[in-house]
Every structure is written in C-alpha cells, then in structure tokens.
Amino acid sequence: MKIDGNSIRPGNVIEHQGGLWVAVKIQHTQPGKGGAYLQVELKNLKDGRKLNERFRSSEKVERVRLEQKDHTFLFEADDMYTFMDTETYEQVEISGELIGDQKVYLQDGMEVVIESYEGAPLGVQLPQTVELEVAETEPVVKGQTAASSNKPAIMENGVRVMVPPFISQGDRIVVYTEDSTYAERAK
C-alpha cells in the first residue's frame, strides 16, 4: 500500500532501499526555506542497522503489512527459541539474535505475537509487563526513604532493575519488558 512520505508513523514498516524498515522515531521539520519534510529514524528488520531519512509529502513510500499470529513460548535450546502457533499447533524456531534483548523475559507458556512477512518471522512481541522475583537487593536502611531514591535489584532472570527502597529479596514485582523498568509490586 503506497502512502505519502509525511504519513509515516512510529511502528510503521516500510519497504525502502530493497529491505524492510520499521519507523522508530519521527520529527516534522519545516525549515525557513523550502518545503516541510519528515525526518524518520528507520531500523532494518533483518540486521538491525539504523538509518535517518527525509521524506517529503510529495514522495510515496510502500507501507508493508506484517502478519501477526499468537504463539506460546515452549523452550530454548542452543540460542534457538521454539514457539507453538495457538491455532494450528505448528512449532516455529526463531534465533535469539532475532528476538533481541527481550529474550531474557521469555517464560514457559508465555503468550507472544510473532510478526512475519511472506512466511518468514521478523520479530517477537512480548507482553508489555512480566512478573519476576527479586533474587538479590540491598536491605532497607532507615532514614533513606525521605528522598525518592531507587536501589538496584537483580531479578531471577539476571536482569538488573532499579526498584523502590521498600522492595526486598524474595518479593515479586512487575517489570516493563520494553525498557526493564519497575512497574509495581505484584499482587
């Protein structure tokens, strides 16, 4: 589907320079001279390269629609992650490199969305949050609660998260998978 160059939004996947690119950041710019343009930071879906491009409203770009299917995470072996399609029960193997840094949050039976284009998997969308147990953190020191200072904690999967002072070892907390930040204490 062809769209105007100034209609690109973050998260859109476009065909550009013979590859598939996802728009990460956009910025509308209107210089004093000349026409307005859209400055777009693109990330290649295959190899992760980044590129900054300018698109004018008169330019047409090809927007790509990715197929999204629900899958369940089964297991990991030799940096290959196996998922099962929730409708057809077919299994799909995806490399850890394609999943990226978020692979540390995968848990047995976790529901994920696999994005693919023409049958080839391009990425895995994890849930927005995940519940984890605090494996290691400093004890609370009385009098430190006056300032809203966070302390480091190591989660059960080895990820370091900054948590409020009242969180202690063994507590279960909710963590955002996108940026590894503390959300709340688990209920």
XYZ file of N, CA and C in Angstrom:
561
model
N 0.846 -1.167 0.000
C 0.000 0.000 0.000
C 0.897 1.238 0.000
N 0.718 2.106 -0.972
C 1.508 3.334 -1.070
C 0.905 4.397 -0.154
N 1.786 5.077 0.596
C 1.340 6.183 1.439
C 2.251 7.385 1.178
N 1.778 8.580 1.559
C 2.593 9.791 1.430
C 3.762 9.715 2.397
N 4.863 10.363 2.044
C 6.050 10.375 2.885
C 5.820 10.989 4.254
N 4.868 11.931 4.355
C 4.619 12.556 5.660
C 3.559 11.813 6.480
N 3.091 10.659 5.995
C 2.098 9.862 6.724
C 2.736 8.744 7.539
N 4.058 8.653 7.524
C 4.754 7.605 8.270
C 4.610 7.883 9.765
N 4.318 6.841 10.534
C 4.164 6.941 11.984
C 5.101 5.929 12.643
N 5.512 6.178 13.902
C 6.356 5.194 14.587
C 5.676 3.826 14.628
N 6.445 2.779 14.338
C 5.906 1.423 14.301
C 5.526 0.964 12.907
N 5.366 1.911 11.951
C 5.051 1.531 10.579
C 6.242 0.797 9.960
N 5.955 -0.223 9.177
C 7.002 -0.944 8.449
C 6.897 -0.527 6.992
N 8.026 -0.080 6.419
C 8.024 0.354 5.029
C 9.094 -0.396 4.256
N 8.892 -0.468 2.929
C 9.889 -1.052 2.038
C 10.739 0.111 1.542
N 12.060 0.040 1.801
C 12.946 1.145 1.460
C 14.324 0.574 1.138
N 14.929 1.020 0.069
C 16.254 0.567 -0.356
C 16.352 -0.965 -0.416
N 15.301 -1.589 -0.897
C 15.304 -3.034 -1.096
C 15.166 -3.867 0.167
N 14.811 -3.253 1.296
C 14.656 -4.000 2.539
C 13.442 -3.534 3.309
N 13.168 -4.207 4.416
C 12.059 -3.826 5.279
C 12.609 -3.043 6.462
N 12.015 -1.872 6.711
C 12.466 -0.984 7.771
C 11.278 -0.596 8.638
N 11.505 -0.473 9.942
C 10.453 -0.014 10.853
C 10.809 1.409 11.290
N 9.795 2.283 11.310
C 9.999 3.670 11.746
C 10.078 3.679 13.268
N 11.212 4.166 13.796
C 11.413 4.208 15.242
C 10.993 5.561 15.799
N 11.512 6.629 15.213
C 11.187 7.996 15.646
C 10.880 8.837 14.415
N 9.973 9.797 14.596
C 9.689 10.731 13.509
C 9.743 12.154 14.055
N 10.078 13.103 13.169
C 10.082 14.507 13.553
C 9.695 15.337 12.334
N 8.614 16.102 12.478
C 8.209 17.015 11.405
C 9.117 18.235 11.444
N 9.668 18.630 10.304
C 10.559 19.773 10.228
C 10.082 20.708 9.126
N 9.992 21.981 9.457
C 9.604 22.978 8.466
C 10.672 24.064 8.469
N 11.655 23.940 7.584
C 12.723 24.937 7.553
C 12.214 26.284 7.033
N 12.986 27.323 7.280
C 12.607 28.654 6.804
C 12.512 28.716 5.296
N 13.418 28.022 4.621
C 13.394 27.965 3.157
C 13.002 26.560 2.735
N 12.298 26.446 1.644
C 11.958 25.124 1.115
C 10.738 24.536 1.795
N 10.375 23.339 1.331
C 9.182 22.682 1.835
C 9.440 21.883 3.099
N 8.365 21.587 3.795
C 8.451 20.788 5.016
C 8.792 19.341 4.664
N 9.386 18.658 5.614
C 9.702 17.240 5.424
C 9.590 16.512 6.753
N 9.618 15.214 6.672
C 9.539 14.356 7.847
C 10.886 13.665 8.010
N 11.555 13.900 9.140
C 12.823 13.231 9.457
C 12.451 11.940 10.171
N 12.833 10.793 9.590
C 12.441 9.492 10.129
C 13.676 8.667 10.455
N 13.707 8.137 11.692
C 14.760 7.200 12.069
C 14.210 5.803 11.789
N 14.898 5.079 10.899
C 14.460 3.741 10.490
C 15.398 2.684 11.048
N 14.843 1.499 11.330
C 15.650 0.366 11.792
C 15.351 -0.812 10.883
N 16.409 -1.420 10.348
C 16.256 -2.553 9.445
C 15.776 -3.768 10.238
N 14.738 -4.435 9.753
C 14.178 -5.573 10.462
C 15.050 -6.822 10.369
N 15.878 -6.923 9.359
C 16.728 -8.110 9.184
C 17.990 -8.051 10.044
N 18.731 -6.916 9.950
C 20.032 -6.863 10.613
C 20.165 -5.780 11.681
N 19.123 -4.997 11.920
C 19.148 -4.014 12.998
C 19.865 -2.708 12.691
N 20.347 -2.538 11.433
C 21.006 -1.275 11.073
C 20.033 -0.120 11.238
N 20.567 1.067 11.557
C 19.720 2.253 11.675
C 20.051 3.223 10.555
N 19.055 4.018 10.184
C 19.187 4.925 9.063
C 18.283 6.126 9.315
N 18.771 7.323 9.027
C 17.948 8.528 9.106
C 17.628 8.984 7.689
N 16.355 9.144 7.410
C 15.908 9.543 6.070
C 14.951 10.723 6.174
N 14.922 11.517 5.101
C 13.964 12.612 4.986
C 12.936 12.248 3.923
N 11.668 12.421 4.278
C 10.591 12.154 3.332
C 9.740 13.400 3.194
N 9.513 13.823 1.956
C 8.630 14.958 1.686
C 7.225 14.417 1.440
N 6.242 15.281 1.569
C 4.848 14.842 1.406
C 4.565 14.390 -0.025
N 5.334 14.885 -0.986
C 5.108 14.507 -2.383
C 5.653 13.105 -2.686
N 6.555 12.581 -1.842
C 7.117 11.243 -2.067
C 6.123 10.172 -1.643
N 6.144 9.065 -2.349
C 5.313 7.915 -1.993
C 6.227 6.801 -1.491
N 5.818 6.147 -0.405
C 6.566 5.009 0.126
C 5.619 3.822 0.246
N 6.190 2.637 0.162
C 5.400 1.400 0.237
C 5.312 0.951 1.689
N 4.107 0.991 2.246
C 3.896 0.519 3.611
C 3.588 -0.974 3.562
N 4.251 -1.730 4.416
C 4.111 -3.183 4.428
C 3.267 -3.596 5.628
N 2.347 -4.486 5.392
C 1.540 -5.049 6.476
C 2.142 -6.387 6.867
N 2.495 -6.506 8.142
C 3.060 -7.756 8.644
C 1.940 -8.656 9.157
N 2.129 -9.945 8.986
C 1.178 -10.913 9.514
C 1.510 -11.125 10.978
N 0.512 -11.023 11.843
C 0.722 -11.211 13.275
C -0.093 -12.405 13.746
N 0.583 -13.356 14.404
C -0.101 -14.546 14.906
C 0.299 -14.796 16.349
N -0.674 -15.240 17.134
C -0.424 -15.572 18.536
C 0.317 -16.903 18.631
N 1.334 -16.926 19.488
C 2.122 -18.128 19.728
C 2.370 -18.272 21.228
N 2.729 -19.477 21.633
C 3.101 -19.768 23.011
C 4.564 -20.176 23.036
N 5.341 -19.595 23.963
C 6.753 -19.958 24.081
C 6.854 -21.318 24.746
N 7.644 -22.221 24.126
C 7.816 -23.567 24.665
C 9.151 -23.743 25.378
N 10.270 -23.574 24.652
C 11.578 -23.795 25.266
C 12.676 -23.160 24.425
N 13.909 -23.135 25.007
C 15.084 -22.591 24.328
C 16.175 -23.653 24.347
N 16.843 -23.830 23.210
C 17.971 -24.762 23.116
C 18.981 -24.199 22.119
N 20.225 -24.041 22.532
C 21.308 -23.548 21.665
C 20.957 -22.222 21.000
N 20.414 -21.274 21.772
C 20.024 -19.943 21.304
C 18.965 -19.985 20.188
N 18.232 -21.086 20.104
C 17.068 -21.188 19.219
C 15.838 -21.315 20.120
N 14.868 -20.444 19.892
C 13.677 -20.391 20.734
C 12.501 -20.997 19.976
N 11.798 -21.933 20.620
C 10.705 -22.653 19.971
C 9.364 -22.131 20.483
N 8.496 -21.788 19.526
C 7.162 -21.274 19.816
C 6.137 -22.165 19.123
N 4.913 -22.215 19.684
C 3.842 -23.006 19.082
C 2.688 -22.084 18.703
N 2.219 -22.220 17.457
C 1.060 -21.471 16.976
C -0.151 -21.916 17.796
N -0.903 -20.964 18.369
C -2.026 -21.323 19.235
C -3.231 -21.856 18.459
N -3.272 -21.645 17.140
C -4.392 -22.156 16.339
C -4.075 -23.497 15.691
N -2.919 -23.570 15.024
C -2.585 -24.778 14.250
C -1.671 -25.743 14.993
N -1.113 -25.328 16.126
C -0.177 -26.122 16.938
C 1.132 -26.430 16.212
N 1.417 -25.696 15.132
C 2.701 -25.852 14.445
C 3.781 -25.169 15.273
N 5.003 -25.741 15.244
C 6.100 -25.156 16.002
C 7.002 -24.338 15.084
N 7.487 -23.205 15.612
C 8.362 -22.301 14.878
C 9.612 -22.081 15.716
N 10.782 -22.171 15.077
C 12.041 -21.888 15.771
C 12.551 -20.523 15.318
N 12.936 -19.687 16.284
C 13.448 -18.352 15.996
C 14.758 -18.172 16.759
N 15.751 -17.576 16.093
C 17.055 -17.381 16.739
C 16.966 -16.285 17.797
N 17.809 -16.408 18.810
C 17.860 -15.416 19.871
C 18.267 -14.053 19.361
N 19.060 -14.023 18.292
C 19.500 -12.770 17.690
C 18.312 -11.977 17.149
N 17.343 -12.683 16.572
C 16.155 -12.030 16.016
C 15.252 -11.489 17.130
N 15.196 -12.181 18.251
C 14.356 -11.748 19.377
C 14.974 -10.535 20.067
N 16.295 -10.521 20.169
C 16.983 -9.377 20.770
C 17.094 -9.473 22.279
N 17.252 -8.310 22.906
C 17.493 -8.241 24.349
C 16.307 -8.713 25.184
N 15.120 -8.710 24.621
C 13.932 -9.086 25.385
C 13.840 -10.585 25.654
N 14.739 -11.380 25.065
C 14.661 -12.834 25.236
C 14.808 -13.258 26.700
N 15.447 -12.422 27.533
C 15.609 -12.767 28.951
C 14.267 -12.816 29.684
N 13.233 -12.207 29.114
C 11.923 -12.190 29.759
C 11.031 -13.361 29.357
N 11.452 -14.167 28.383
C 10.618 -15.293 27.957
C 10.475 -16.299 29.087
N 9.228 -16.716 29.340
C 8.926 -17.694 30.378
C 8.094 -18.808 29.758
N 8.225 -20.024 30.285
C 7.468 -21.165 29.762
C 5.983 -20.844 29.716
N 5.361 -21.095 28.567
C 3.934 -20.882 28.406
C 3.530 -19.438 28.157
N 4.495 -18.533 27.991
C 4.181 -17.115 27.767
C 3.545 -16.921 26.392
N 2.474 -16.132 26.366
C 1.790 -15.800 25.116
C 2.523 -14.637 24.452
N 2.926 -14.794 23.199
C 3.623 -13.749 22.448
C 2.966 -13.605 21.075
N 3.325 -12.538 20.360
C 2.860 -12.344 18.989
C 4.086 -12.369 18.087
N 4.073 -13.248 17.087
C 5.175 -13.328 16.136
C 4.748 -12.609 14.862
N 5.586 -11.644 14.454
C 5.328 -10.901 13.225
C 6.126 -11.540 12.105
N 5.451 -11.772 10.978
C 6.154 -12.371 9.842
C 5.735 -11.685 8.556
N 6.612 -11.799 7.558
C 6.362 -11.229 6.243
C 6.668 -12.301 5.223
N 5.669 -12.646 4.420
C 5.785 -13.695 3.407
C 6.304 -14.995 4.023
N 5.792 -15.332 5.210
C 6.126 -16.591 5.862
C 7.396 -16.592 6.682
N 8.224 -15.553 6.574
C 9.486 -15.503 7.336
C 9.289 -14.677 8.602
N 9.580 -15.252 9.784
C 9.429 -14.481 11.027
C 10.416 -13.314 11.087
N 9.918 -12.150 11.509
C 10.757 -10.952 11.592
C 10.984 -10.488 13.021
N 10.095 -10.867 13.922
C 10.246 -10.412 15.296
C 9.202 -11.011 16.213
N 9.441 -10.835 17.511
C 8.547 -11.365 18.538
C 8.140 -10.219 19.458
N 6.833 -10.048 19.651
C 6.326 -9.038 20.582
C 5.975 -9.738 21.882
N 6.653 -9.361 22.951
C 6.368 -9.912 24.266
C 5.250 -9.121 24.925
N 4.656 -9.667 25.996
C 3.679 -8.867 26.739
C 4.353 -7.601 27.265
N 3.553 -6.567 27.536
C 4.104 -5.292 27.980
C 4.812 -5.424 29.328
N 4.269 -6.276 30.212
C 4.874 -6.461 31.527
C 5.045 -7.947 31.816
N 5.953 -8.235 32.754
C 6.188 -9.602 33.184
C 6.411 -9.581 34.699
N 5.977 -10.643 35.383
C 6.139 -10.724 36.834
C 7.391 -11.523 37.150
N 8.276 -10.955 37.990
C 9.540 -11.603 38.334
C 9.781 -11.532 39.837
N 10.624 -12.456 40.318
C 11.007 -12.455 41.725
C 12.352 -11.759 41.886
N 12.479 -10.955 42.959
C 13.734 -10.265 43.259
C 14.677 -11.295 43.874
N 15.796 -11.575 43.196
C 16.760 -12.564 43.681
C 17.750 -11.950 44.660
N 18.073 -10.680 44.443
C 19.104 -10.047 45.268
C 18.910 -8.538 45.270
N 18.920 -7.923 46.444
C 18.861 -6.472 46.568
C 19.382 -6.063 47.932
N 19.743 -4.795 48.081
C 20.254 -4.288 49.349
C 19.106 -4.166 50.344
N 19.390 -4.388 51.644
C 18.327 -4.200 52.637
C 17.992 -2.715 52.805
N 16.820 -2.426 53.355
C 16.389 -1.053 53.565
C 17.184 -0.460 54.726
N 17.691 0.753 54.537
C 18.388 1.478 55.597
C 17.444 2.555 56.098
N 17.174 2.548 57.419
C 16.234 3.540 57.973
C 16.728 4.951 57.701
N 15.805 5.843 57.368
C 16.158 7.230 57.116
C 16.434 7.523 55.652
N 16.552 6.490 54.835
C 16.821 6.706 53.412
C 15.550 6.931 52.606
N 14.397 6.763 53.226
C 13.144 6.852 52.485
C 12.688 8.295 52.259
N 13.365 9.265 52.862
C 12.957 10.667 52.692
C 13.088 11.099 51.234
N 14.183 10.714 50.608
C 14.372 11.035 49.192
C 13.811 9.889 48.359
N 13.249 10.212 47.224
C 12.680 9.156 46.378
C 13.798 8.510 45.556
N 14.692 7.816 46.250
C 15.819 7.186 45.562
C 15.546 5.695 45.397
N 15.850 5.196 44.241
C 15.678 3.770 43.984
C 16.987 3.049 44.219
N 16.890 1.735 44.415
C 18.083 0.923 44.629
C 18.114 -0.179 43.574
N 19.305 -0.687 43.258
C 19.392 -1.756 42.252
C 18.930 -3.097 42.827
N 18.308 -3.901 41.966
C 17.890 -5.253 42.350
C 18.178 -6.176 41.163
N 18.625 -7.379 41.471
C 18.855 -8.394 40.442
C 17.657 -9.332 40.462
N 17.038 -9.509 39.289
C 15.849 -10.358 39.197
C 16.256 -11.825 39.032
N 15.268 -12.726 39.104
C 15.538 -14.162 38.966
C 16.137 -14.531 37.612
N 15.912 -13.695 36.577
C 16.466 -13.979 35.247
C 17.792 -13.257 35.012
N 18.343 -12.587 36.048
C 19.637 -11.929 35.937
C 19.587 -10.473 35.500
N 18.406 -9.939 35.212
C 18.272 -8.552 34.774
C 18.338 -7.624 35.982
N 19.031 -6.501 35.813
C 19.166 -5.501 36.872
C 18.075 -4.456 36.678
N 17.278 -4.227 37.728
C 16.169 -3.276 37.689
C 16.282 -2.351 38.899
N 16.039 -1.065 38.686
C 16.013 -0.115 39.805
C 14.629 -0.180 40.447
N 14.598 -0.447 41.770
C 13.334 -0.622 42.486
C 13.251 0.354 43.656
N 12.032 0.624 44.157
C 11.881 1.494 45.334
C 12.514 0.846 46.568
N 12.844 1.642 47.580
C 13.526 1.115 48.767
C 12.749 0.052 49.538
N 11.412 0.051 49.480
C 10.629 -0.915 50.258
C 10.629 -2.329 49.670
N 11.152 -2.520 48.473
C 11.215 -3.849 47.853
C 12.384 -4.618 48.460
N 12.126 -5.871 48.849
C 13.198 -6.681 49.438
C 13.338 -8.005 48.695
N 14.407 -8.732 49.018
C 14.700 -10.004 48.371
C 13.528 -10.961 48.571
N 13.135 -11.675 47.501
C 12.021 -12.614 47.571
C 10.686 -12.019 47.156
N 10.583 -10.681 47.084
C 9.340 -10.037 46.640
C 9.133 -10.310 45.156
N 7.875 -10.332 44.732
C 7.552 -10.458 43.309
C 7.110 -9.079 42.830
N 7.715 -8.647 41.702
C 7.386 -7.335 41.153
C 7.024 -7.461 39.676
N 6.381 -6.424 39.146
C 6.028 -6.359 37.733
C 7.036 -5.433 37.057
N 7.626 -5.919 35.930
C 8.658 -5.170 35.215
C 8.198 -4.954 33.774
N 8.429 -3.737 33.244
C 8.142 -3.463 31.832
C 9.203 -4.147 30.977
N 8.781 -4.958 29.993
C 9.732 -5.700 29.166
C 10.448 -4.802 28.165
N 9.846 -3.692 27.792
C 10.438 -2.829 26.764
C 11.725 -2.162 27.233
N 11.723 -1.662 28.488
C 12.895 -0.921 28.958
C 13.428 -1.377 30.320
N 12.985 -2.517 30.806
C 13.454 -3.109 32.066
C 13.298 -2.148 33.257
N 12.142 -1.517 33.366
C 11.886 -0.630 34.494
C 10.801 -1.210 35.395
N 10.852 -0.827 36.656
C 9.905 -1.274 37.680
C 8.525 -0.682 37.393
N 7.496 -1.505 37.490
C 6.125 -1.019 37.303
C 5.382 -0.949 38.640
N 5.332 -2.094 39.354
C 4.629 -2.140 40.625
C 4.963 -3.437 41.345
N 4.548 -3.524 42.599
C 4.697 -4.770 43.348
C 3.600 -5.714 42.863
N 3.944 -6.978 42.662
C 2.965 -7.950 42.170
C 1.908 -8.203 43.239
N 0.696 -8.436 42.784
C -0.418 -8.661 43.715
C -0.528 -10.111 44.104
